[in-house]
Coordinates of C-alpha atoms in Angstrom, one line a residue:
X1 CA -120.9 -114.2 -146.8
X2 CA -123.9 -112.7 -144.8
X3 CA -124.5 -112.6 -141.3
X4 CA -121.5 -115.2 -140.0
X5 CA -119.3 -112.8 -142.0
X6 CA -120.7 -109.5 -140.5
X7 CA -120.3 -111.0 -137.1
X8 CA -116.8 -112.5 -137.6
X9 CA -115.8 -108.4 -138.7
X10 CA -117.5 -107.4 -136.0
X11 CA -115.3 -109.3 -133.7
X12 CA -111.8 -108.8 -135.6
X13 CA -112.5 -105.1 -135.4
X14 CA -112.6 -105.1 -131.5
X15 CA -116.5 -104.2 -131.7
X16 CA -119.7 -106.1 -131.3
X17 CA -120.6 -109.5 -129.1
X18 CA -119.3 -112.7 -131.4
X19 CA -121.8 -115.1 -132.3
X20 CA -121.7 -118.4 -131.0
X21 CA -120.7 -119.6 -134.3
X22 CA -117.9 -117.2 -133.8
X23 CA -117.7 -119.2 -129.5
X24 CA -117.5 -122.6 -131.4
X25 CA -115.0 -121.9 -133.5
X26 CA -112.5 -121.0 -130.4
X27 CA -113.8 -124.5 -129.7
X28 CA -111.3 -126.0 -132.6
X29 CA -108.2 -124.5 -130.9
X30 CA -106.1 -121.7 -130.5
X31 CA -104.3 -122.7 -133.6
X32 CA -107.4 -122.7 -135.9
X33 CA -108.6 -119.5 -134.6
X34 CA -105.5 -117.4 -135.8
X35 CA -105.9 -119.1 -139.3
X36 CA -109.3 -117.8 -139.1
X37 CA -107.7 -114.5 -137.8
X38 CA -105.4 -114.1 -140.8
X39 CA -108.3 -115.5 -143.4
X40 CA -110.5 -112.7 -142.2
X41 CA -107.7 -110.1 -141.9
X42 CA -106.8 -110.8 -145.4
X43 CA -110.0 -110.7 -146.5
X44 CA -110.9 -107.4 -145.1
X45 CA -107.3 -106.0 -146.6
X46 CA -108.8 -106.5 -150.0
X47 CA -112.2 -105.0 -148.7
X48 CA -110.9 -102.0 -147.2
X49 CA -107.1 -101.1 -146.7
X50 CA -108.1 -98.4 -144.1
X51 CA -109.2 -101.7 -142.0
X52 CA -105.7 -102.8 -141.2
X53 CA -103.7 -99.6 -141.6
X54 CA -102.3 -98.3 -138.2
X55 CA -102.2 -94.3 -138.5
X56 CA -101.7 -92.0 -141.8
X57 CA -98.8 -92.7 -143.9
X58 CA -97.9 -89.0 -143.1
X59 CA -98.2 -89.5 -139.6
X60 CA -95.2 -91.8 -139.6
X61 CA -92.9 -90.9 -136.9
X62 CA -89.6 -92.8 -138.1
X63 CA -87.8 -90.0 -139.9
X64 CA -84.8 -89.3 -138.5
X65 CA -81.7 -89.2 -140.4
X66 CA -79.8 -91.9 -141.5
X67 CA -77.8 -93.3 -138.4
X68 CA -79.2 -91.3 -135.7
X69 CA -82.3 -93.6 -135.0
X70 CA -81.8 -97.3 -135.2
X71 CA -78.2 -98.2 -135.6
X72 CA -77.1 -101.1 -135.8
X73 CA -79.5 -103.0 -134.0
X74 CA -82.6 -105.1 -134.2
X75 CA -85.7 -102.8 -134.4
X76 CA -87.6 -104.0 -131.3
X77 CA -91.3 -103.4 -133.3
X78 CA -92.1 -103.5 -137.0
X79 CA -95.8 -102.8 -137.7
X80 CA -97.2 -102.1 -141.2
X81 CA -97.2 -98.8 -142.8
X82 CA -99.2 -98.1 -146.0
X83 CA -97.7 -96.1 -148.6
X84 CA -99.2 -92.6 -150.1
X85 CA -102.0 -92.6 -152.1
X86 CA -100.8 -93.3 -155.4
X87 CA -101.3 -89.5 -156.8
X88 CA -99.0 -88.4 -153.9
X89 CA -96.6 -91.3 -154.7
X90 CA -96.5 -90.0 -158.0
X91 CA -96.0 -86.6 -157.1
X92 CA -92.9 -87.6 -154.6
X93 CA -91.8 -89.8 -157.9
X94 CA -91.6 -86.4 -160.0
X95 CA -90.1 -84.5 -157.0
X96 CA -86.9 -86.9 -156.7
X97 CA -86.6 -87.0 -160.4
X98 CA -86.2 -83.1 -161.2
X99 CA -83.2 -83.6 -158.2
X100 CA -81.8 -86.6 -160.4
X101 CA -82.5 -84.3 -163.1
X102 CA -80.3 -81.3 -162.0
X103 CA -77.4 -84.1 -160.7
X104 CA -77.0 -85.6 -164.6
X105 CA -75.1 -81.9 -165.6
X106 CA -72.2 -82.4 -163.2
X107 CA -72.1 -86.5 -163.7
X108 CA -71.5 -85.5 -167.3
X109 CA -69.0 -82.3 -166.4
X110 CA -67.3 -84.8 -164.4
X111 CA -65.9 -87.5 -167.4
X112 CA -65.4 -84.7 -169.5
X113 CA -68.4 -84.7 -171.6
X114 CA -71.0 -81.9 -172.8
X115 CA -74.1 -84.1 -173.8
X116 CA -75.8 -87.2 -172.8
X117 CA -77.8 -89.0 -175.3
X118 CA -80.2 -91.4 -175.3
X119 CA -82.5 -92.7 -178.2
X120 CA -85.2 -95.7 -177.9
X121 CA -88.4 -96.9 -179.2
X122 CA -90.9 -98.3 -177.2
X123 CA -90.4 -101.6 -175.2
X124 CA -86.6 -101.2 -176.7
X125 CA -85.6 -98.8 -174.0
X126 CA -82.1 -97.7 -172.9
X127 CA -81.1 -99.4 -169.6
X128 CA -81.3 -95.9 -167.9
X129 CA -85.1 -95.0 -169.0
X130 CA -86.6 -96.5 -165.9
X131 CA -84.3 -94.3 -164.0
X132 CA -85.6 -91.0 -165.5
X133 CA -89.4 -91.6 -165.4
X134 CA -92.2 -92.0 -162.7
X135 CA -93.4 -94.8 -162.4
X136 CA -96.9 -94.9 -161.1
X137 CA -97.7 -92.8 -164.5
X138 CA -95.1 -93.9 -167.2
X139 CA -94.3 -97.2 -168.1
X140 CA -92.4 -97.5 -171.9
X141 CA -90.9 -95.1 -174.2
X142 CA -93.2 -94.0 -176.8
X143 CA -92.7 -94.5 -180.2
X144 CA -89.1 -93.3 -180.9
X145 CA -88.1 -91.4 -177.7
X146 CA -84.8 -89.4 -177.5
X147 CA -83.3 -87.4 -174.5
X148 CA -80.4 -84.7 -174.7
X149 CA -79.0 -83.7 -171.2
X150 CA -76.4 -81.2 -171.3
X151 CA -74.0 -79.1 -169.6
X152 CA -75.6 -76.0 -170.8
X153 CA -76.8 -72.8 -169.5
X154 CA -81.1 -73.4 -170.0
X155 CA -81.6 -70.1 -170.9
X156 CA -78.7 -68.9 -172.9
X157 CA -79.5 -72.4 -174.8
X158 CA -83.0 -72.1 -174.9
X159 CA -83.3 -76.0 -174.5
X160 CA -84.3 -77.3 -171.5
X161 CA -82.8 -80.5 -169.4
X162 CA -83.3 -82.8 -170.6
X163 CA -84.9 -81.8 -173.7
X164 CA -87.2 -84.4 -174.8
X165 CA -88.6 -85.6 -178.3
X166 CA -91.1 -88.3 -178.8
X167 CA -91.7 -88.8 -182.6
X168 CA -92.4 -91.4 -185.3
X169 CA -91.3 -89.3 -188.2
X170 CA -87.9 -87.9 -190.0
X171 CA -88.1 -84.8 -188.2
X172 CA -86.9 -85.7 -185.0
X173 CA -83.2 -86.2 -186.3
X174 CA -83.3 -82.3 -187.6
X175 CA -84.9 -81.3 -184.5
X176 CA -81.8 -83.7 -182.9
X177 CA -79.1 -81.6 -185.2
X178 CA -80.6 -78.5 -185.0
X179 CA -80.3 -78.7 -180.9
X180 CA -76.8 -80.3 -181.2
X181 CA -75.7 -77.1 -183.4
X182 CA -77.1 -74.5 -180.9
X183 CA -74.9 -76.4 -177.6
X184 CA -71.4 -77.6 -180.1
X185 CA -71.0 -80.1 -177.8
X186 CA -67.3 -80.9 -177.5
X187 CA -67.7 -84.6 -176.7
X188 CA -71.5 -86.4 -176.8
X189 CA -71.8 -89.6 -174.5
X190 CA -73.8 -92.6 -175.7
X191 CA -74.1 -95.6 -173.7
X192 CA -72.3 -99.0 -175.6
X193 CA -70.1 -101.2 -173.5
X194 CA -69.1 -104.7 -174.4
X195 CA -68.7 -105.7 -170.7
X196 CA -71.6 -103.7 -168.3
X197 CA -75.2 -103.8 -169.4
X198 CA -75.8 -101.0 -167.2
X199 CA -73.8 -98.8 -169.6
X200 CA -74.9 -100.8 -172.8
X201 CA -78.2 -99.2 -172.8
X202 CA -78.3 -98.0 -176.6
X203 CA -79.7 -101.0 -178.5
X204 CA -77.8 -102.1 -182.1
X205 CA -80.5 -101.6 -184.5
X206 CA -81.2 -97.9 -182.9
X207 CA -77.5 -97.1 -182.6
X208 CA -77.5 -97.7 -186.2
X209 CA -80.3 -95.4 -187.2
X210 CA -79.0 -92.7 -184.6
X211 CA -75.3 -92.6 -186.4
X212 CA -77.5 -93.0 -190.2
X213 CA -79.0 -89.7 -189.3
X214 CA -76.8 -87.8 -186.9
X215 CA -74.7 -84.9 -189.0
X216 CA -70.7 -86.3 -189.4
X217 CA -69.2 -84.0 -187.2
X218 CA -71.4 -85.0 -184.0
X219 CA -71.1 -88.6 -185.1
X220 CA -67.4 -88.2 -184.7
X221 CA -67.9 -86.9 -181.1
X222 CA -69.7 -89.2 -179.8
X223 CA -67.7 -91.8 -177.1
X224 CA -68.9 -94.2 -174.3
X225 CA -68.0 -93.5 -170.6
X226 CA -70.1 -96.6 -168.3
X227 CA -69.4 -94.4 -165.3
X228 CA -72.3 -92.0 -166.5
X229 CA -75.2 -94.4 -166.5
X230 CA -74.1 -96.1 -163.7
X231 CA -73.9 -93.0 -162.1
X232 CA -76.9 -92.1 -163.1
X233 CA -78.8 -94.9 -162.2
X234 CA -77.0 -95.8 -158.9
X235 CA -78.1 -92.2 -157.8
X236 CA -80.6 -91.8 -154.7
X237 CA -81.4 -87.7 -155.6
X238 CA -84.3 -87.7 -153.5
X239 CA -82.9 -86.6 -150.3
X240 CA -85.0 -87.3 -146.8
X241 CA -88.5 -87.8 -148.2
X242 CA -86.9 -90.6 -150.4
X243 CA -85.1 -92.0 -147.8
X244 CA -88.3 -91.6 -145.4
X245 CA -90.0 -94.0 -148.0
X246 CA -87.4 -96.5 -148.5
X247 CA -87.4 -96.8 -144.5
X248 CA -91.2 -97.6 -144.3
X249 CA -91.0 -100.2 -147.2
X250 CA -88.2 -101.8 -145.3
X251 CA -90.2 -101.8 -142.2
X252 CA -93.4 -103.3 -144.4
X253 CA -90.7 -106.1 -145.1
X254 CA -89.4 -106.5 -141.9
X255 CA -93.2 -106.7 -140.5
X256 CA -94.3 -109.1 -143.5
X257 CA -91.5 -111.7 -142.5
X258 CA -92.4 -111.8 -138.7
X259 CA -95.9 -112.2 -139.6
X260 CA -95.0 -115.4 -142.5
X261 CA -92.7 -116.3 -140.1
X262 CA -95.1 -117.3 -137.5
X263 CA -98.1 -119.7 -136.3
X264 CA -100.6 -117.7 -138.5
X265 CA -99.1 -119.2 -141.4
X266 CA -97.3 -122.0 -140.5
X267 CA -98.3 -125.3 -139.5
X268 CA -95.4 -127.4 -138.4
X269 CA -95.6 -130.7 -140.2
X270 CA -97.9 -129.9 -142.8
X271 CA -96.8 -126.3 -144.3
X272 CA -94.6 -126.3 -146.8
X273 CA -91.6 -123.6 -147.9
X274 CA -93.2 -123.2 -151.4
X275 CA -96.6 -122.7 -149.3
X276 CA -95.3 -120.0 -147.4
X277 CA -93.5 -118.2 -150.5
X278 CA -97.3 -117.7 -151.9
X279 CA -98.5 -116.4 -149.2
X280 CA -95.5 -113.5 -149.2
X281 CA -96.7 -113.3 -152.6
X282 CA -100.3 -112.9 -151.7
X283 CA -99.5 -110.6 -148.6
X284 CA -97.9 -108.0 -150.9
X285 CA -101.0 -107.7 -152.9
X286 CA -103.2 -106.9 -150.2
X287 CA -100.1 -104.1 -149.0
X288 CA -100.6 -102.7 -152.9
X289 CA -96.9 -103.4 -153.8
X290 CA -95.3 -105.6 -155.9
X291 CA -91.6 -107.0 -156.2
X292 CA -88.6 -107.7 -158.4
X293 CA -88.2 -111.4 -157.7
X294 CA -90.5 -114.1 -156.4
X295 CA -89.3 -114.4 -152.5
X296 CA -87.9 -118.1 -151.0
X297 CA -88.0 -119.9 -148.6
X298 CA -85.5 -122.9 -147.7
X299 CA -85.7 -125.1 -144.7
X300 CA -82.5 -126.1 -142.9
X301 CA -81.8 -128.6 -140.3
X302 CA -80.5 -132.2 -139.2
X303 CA -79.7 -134.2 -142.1
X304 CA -80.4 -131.6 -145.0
X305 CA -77.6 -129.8 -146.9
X306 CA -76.3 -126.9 -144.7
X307 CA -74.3 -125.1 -147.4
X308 CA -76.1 -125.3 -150.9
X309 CA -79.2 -125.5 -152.7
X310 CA -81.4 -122.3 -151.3
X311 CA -84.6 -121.9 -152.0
X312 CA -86.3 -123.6 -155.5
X313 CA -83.3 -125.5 -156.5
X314 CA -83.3 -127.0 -153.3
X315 CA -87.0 -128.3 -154.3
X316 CA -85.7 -129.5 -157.8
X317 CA -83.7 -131.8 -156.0
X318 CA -85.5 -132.9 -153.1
X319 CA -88.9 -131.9 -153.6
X320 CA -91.7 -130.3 -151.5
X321 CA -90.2 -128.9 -148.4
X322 CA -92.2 -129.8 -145.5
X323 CA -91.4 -127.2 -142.4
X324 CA -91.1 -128.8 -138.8
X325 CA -90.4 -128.6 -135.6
X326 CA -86.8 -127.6 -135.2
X327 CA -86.0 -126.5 -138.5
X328 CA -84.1 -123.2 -139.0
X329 CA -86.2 -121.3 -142.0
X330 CA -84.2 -118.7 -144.3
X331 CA -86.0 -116.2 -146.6
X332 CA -84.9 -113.8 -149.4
X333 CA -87.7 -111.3 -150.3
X334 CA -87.6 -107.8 -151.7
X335 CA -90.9 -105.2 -152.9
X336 CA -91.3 -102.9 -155.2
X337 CA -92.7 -99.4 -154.8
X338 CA -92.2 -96.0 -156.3
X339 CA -89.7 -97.1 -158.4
X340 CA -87.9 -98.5 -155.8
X341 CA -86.7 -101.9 -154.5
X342 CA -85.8 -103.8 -151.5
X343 CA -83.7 -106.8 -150.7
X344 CA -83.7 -108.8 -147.2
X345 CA -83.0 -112.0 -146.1
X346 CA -83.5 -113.1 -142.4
X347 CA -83.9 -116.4 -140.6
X348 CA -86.9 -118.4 -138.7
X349 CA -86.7 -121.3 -135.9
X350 CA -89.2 -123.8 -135.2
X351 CA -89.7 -124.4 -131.8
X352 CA -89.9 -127.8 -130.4
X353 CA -93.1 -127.9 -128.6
X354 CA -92.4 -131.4 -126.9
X355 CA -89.1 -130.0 -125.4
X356 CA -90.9 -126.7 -124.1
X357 CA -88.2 -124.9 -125.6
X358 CA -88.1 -121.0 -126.0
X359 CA -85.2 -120.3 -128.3
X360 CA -83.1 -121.8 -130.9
X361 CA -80.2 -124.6 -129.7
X362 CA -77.1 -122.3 -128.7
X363 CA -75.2 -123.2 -131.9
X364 CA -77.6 -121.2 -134.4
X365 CA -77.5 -118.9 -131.7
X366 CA -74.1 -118.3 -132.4
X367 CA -74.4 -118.9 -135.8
X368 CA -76.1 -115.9 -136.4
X369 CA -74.2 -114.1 -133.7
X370 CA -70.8 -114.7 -136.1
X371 CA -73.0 -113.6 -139.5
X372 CA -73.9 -110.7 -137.6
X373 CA -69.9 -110.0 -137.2
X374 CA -69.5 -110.2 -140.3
X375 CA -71.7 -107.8 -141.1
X376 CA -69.6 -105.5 -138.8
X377 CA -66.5 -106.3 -141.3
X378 CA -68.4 -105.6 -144.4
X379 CA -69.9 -102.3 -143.2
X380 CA -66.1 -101.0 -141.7
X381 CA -64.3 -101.8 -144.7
X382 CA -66.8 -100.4 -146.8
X383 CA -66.8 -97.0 -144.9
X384 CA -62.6 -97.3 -145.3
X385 CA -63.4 -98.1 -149.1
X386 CA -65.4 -95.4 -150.0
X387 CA -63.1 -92.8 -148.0
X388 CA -60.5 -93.8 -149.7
X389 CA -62.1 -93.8 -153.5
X390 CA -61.7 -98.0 -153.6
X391 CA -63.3 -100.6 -155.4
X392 CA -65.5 -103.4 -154.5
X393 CA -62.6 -105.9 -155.1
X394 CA -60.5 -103.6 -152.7
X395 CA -63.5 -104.2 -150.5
X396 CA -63.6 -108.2 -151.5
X397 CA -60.2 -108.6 -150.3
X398 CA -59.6 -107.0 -147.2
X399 CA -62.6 -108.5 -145.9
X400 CA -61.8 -111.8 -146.5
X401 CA -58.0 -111.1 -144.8
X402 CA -60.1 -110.2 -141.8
X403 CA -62.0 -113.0 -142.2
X404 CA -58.7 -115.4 -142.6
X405 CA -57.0 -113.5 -139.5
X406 CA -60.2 -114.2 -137.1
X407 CA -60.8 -118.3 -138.5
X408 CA -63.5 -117.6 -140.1
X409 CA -65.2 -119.1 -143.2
X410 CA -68.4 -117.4 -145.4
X411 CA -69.4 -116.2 -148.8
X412 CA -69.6 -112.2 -149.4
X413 CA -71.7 -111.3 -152.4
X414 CA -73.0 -107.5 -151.9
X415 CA -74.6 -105.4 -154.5
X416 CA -76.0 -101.9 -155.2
X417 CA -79.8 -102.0 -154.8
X418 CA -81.9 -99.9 -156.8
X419 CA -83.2 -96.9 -155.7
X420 CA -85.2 -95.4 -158.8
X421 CA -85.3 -97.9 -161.7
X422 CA -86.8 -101.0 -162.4
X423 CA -83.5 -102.9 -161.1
X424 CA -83.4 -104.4 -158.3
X425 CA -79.5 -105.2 -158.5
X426 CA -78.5 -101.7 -159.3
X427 CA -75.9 -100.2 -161.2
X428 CA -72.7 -100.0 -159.3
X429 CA -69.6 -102.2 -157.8
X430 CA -70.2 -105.4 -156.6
X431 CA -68.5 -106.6 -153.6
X432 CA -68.2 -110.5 -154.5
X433 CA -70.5 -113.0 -156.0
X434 CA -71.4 -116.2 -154.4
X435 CA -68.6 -117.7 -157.0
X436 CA -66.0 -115.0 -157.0
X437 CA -64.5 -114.4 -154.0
X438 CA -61.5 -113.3 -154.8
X439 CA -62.7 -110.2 -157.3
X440 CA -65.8 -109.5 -159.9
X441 CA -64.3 -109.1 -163.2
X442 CA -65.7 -105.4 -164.5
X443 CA -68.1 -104.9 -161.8
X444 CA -66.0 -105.4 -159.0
X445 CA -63.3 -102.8 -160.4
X446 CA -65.8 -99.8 -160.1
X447 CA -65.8 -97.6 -157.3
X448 CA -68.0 -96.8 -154.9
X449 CA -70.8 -94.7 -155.2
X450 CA -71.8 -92.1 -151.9
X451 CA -75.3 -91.1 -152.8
X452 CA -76.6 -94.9 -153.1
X453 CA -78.2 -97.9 -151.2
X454 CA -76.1 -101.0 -150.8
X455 CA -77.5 -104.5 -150.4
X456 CA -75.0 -106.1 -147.5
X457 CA -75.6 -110.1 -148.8
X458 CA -73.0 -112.8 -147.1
X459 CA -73.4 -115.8 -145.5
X460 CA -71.4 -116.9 -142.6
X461 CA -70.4 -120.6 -142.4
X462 CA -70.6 -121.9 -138.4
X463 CA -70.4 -125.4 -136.9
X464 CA -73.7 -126.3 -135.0
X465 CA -72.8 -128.9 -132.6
X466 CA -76.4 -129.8 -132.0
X467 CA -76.9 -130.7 -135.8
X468 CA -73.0 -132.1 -136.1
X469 CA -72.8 -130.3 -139.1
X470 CA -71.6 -126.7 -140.7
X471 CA -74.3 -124.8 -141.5
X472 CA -74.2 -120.9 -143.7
X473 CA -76.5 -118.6 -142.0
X474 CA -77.4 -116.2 -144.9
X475 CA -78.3 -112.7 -143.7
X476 CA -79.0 -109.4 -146.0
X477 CA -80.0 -105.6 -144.9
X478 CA -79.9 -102.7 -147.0
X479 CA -77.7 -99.8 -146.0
X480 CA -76.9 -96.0 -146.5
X481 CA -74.6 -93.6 -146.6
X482 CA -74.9 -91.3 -143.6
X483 CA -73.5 -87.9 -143.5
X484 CA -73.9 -87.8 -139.3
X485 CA -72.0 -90.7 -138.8
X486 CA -69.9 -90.7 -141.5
X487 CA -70.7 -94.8 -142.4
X488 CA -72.5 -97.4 -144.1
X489 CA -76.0 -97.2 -141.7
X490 CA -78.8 -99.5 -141.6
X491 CA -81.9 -98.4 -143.6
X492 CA -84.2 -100.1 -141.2
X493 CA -82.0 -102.5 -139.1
X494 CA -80.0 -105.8 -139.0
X495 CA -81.7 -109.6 -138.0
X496 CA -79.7 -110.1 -134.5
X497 CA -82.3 -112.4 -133.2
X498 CA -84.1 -115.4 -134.8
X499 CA -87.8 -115.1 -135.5
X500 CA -89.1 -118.1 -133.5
X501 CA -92.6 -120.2 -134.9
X502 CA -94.4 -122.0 -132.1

């Protein structure tokens, strides 16, 4: 790259006089330049992290508890935060997971059982696994792997917990009975359910090789509960620091869609949606984090279908989706970062640069104005729900009375998100799916869970008189449970204003 590179850092970093090769390349417009901008700025994120980074990630400031700093509102900056190095994101990993540790004793205590336990070979892992490792230094079982929690005293026992064995040879199972004999566990949980594969973690030709070799009388004991792993994996153990985290990956997110969502990526006319989902892609390489799903991007507007079709099976039917002036963008993205995920999805307009205009037509205004109410609904009725030891369905239905009561039409479709595992829909009730409405078979009968994270997903259904048309206006946060206020809280913040592109 040479000189012309040199100068054009020199310039990016605020230091140095530009070259005129740098002067003529102002020259080719505005426009250009912040291509150039972002080229550079993407290159140098590659180069050198510290480059873009804004202060320490220990120097972050947001860390107040859940509820007492944003509310419900619209953060009015987002800015970039790196993450830890990765050996401190490791050792944070390890910190949460002794606290999940010590919680797995009373989760068993509580549906009457004495011992949890969990055998798997490599790459044929229980469903809970990912839930009790770190991930930044573990990534599979190893050869045959079996964990014993129990409700024990350590000491008196001699075993710690979980006790651990990784082996390839018959001596595991006598190491297995011999630990089993010194706890006489009354009744030993397994996880095998026909219905949740959260709780259908133990795999068939291992549960057959575990009852083979387990003594009679502890084969007898054993029983399913799905409320254990789902418990278990649902479970955010990790206090402040984890929710510290979580808060500056959501903010990551939050800062990754206004920049997408803007002329440094977007060139009316000629960008496409599939375009800009790359270069989400590509941004979250150069912020060294990954993600559970590959993010979309669906454009909305005059003419196009206002209530289907999101994202790449709009393009199977319709092709390339070219983004222009006046189009209303919507994006669902998540990452992935010590062990834990994200889910958001928040809306774009373009502006119409021949019509001067400033901010959306009034109709998507409101549009998102009525999502945003919704929102409200879910969030109240959750809070009531949990109090009260209810369901998702229970949820389900008495928001969609509200919704009846106050003429209003939508899809609710909210799910645990995970918060150490690799899932991204967590363990736990589900309030709705985009096809059930009216209650979640299994899922939706579980209750709700206080120590989690809870993806708030719904789309709000609104008649733009500008397009003549009805029009869903998907939104989705993450949210909390806060001991100050006593409610569902926003992790980060809600969308209450469009991000506008021109």
């Amino acid at each position: 790259m040479g000189d012309q590179y040199e100068d054009r850092r020199a310039f990016m970093l605020g230091g140095g006089k530009p070259s005129l090769e740098m002067v003529l390349s102002g020259l080719r417009g505005e426009r250009q330049l912040i291509y150039e901008r972002r080229r550079l700025m993407d290159e140098l994120a590659i180069c050198n992290y510290d480059i873009w980074k804004p202060r320490a990630w220990n120097e972050r400031s947001s860390t107040a508890t859940l509820g007492e700093h944003h509310g419900p509102k619209h953060p009015a900056e987002s800015n970039y935060r790196p993450l830890p190095p990765l050996k401190e994101q490791d050792a944070l990993e390890k910190q949460w997971l002794n606290e999940r540790y010590a919680r797995v004793p009373g989760i068993l205590k509580k549906y009457g059982f004495d011992v949890l336990l969990m055998s798997q070979r490599e790459y044929a892992e229980d469903t809970v696994f990912r839930s009790l490792i770190s991930s930044t230094t573990q990534f599979s079982a190893r050869r045959r792997t079996i964990y014993l929690f129990h409700t024990k005293d350590v000491v008196k026992t001699g075993l710690a917990n979980p006790t651990i064995w990784i082996d390839n040879t018959p001596a595991i199972w006598g190491n297995l009975s011999d630990a089993l004999d010194t706890i006489n566990p009354g009744k030993i949980a397994v996880n095998i359910d026909p219905e949740l594969a959260f709780s259908d973690g133990l795999h068939t030709g291992e549960g057959r090789t575990l009852f083979k070799n387990l003594p009679q009388k502890w084969a007898d004991r054993c029983a399913s509960e799905r409320m254990i792993p789902v418990e278990i994996i649902n479970l955010r153990a990790g206090g402040e620091s984890q929710l510290n985290m979580y808060r500056l990956m959501m903010e990551n997110v939050w800062a990754m869609i206004a920049e997408g969502f803007s002329l440094a990526v977007i060139e009316p006319g000629v960008t496409t949606a599939e375009d800009v989902e790359w270069w989400f892609r590509s941004r979250m390489q150069t912020m060294n984090v990954t993600t559970w799903f590959h993010p979309s991007v669906t454009v909305f507007g005059p003419g196009k279908p206002g209530l289907q079709l999101i994202g790449a099976d709009k393009r199977n039917y319709f092709g390339p989706q070219i983004i222009h002036e006046g189009d209303m963008l919507h994006v669902d993205i998540g990452i992935t970062a010590m062990n834990m995920n994200t889910d958001t999805q928040h809306l774009a307009y373009v502006l119409r640069s021949k019509l001067n205009e400033t901010a959306p037509p009034q109709g998507l205004i409101d549009g998102l104005k009525q999502a945003n109410d919704l929102q409200d609904s879910v969030q109240k009725w959750m809070k009531i729900g949990f109090e009260q030891g209810q369901t998702g369905d229970w949820v389900l239905v008495h928001v969609r009375e509200q919704m009846e009561e106050e003429g209003r039409e939508g899809l609710i479709y909210c799910h645990p998100i995970g918060v150490q595992g690799d899932h991204g829909h967590s363990a736990g009730t589900l309030i709705g799916m985009t096809n059930l409405q009216h209650g979640v078979p299994v899922s939706g009968e579980l209750p709700l869970l206080k120590n989690s994270w809870f993806s708030v997903e719904l789309a709000s259904h609104s008649f733009v008189p500008e397009w003549d048309m009805v029009q869903a206006f998907p939104l989705e946060e993450d949210v909390g449970w806060s001991e100050a206020t006593q409610g569902w809280e926003w992790i980060w913040g809600r969308q209450e204003r469009f991000h506008l592109i021109g």
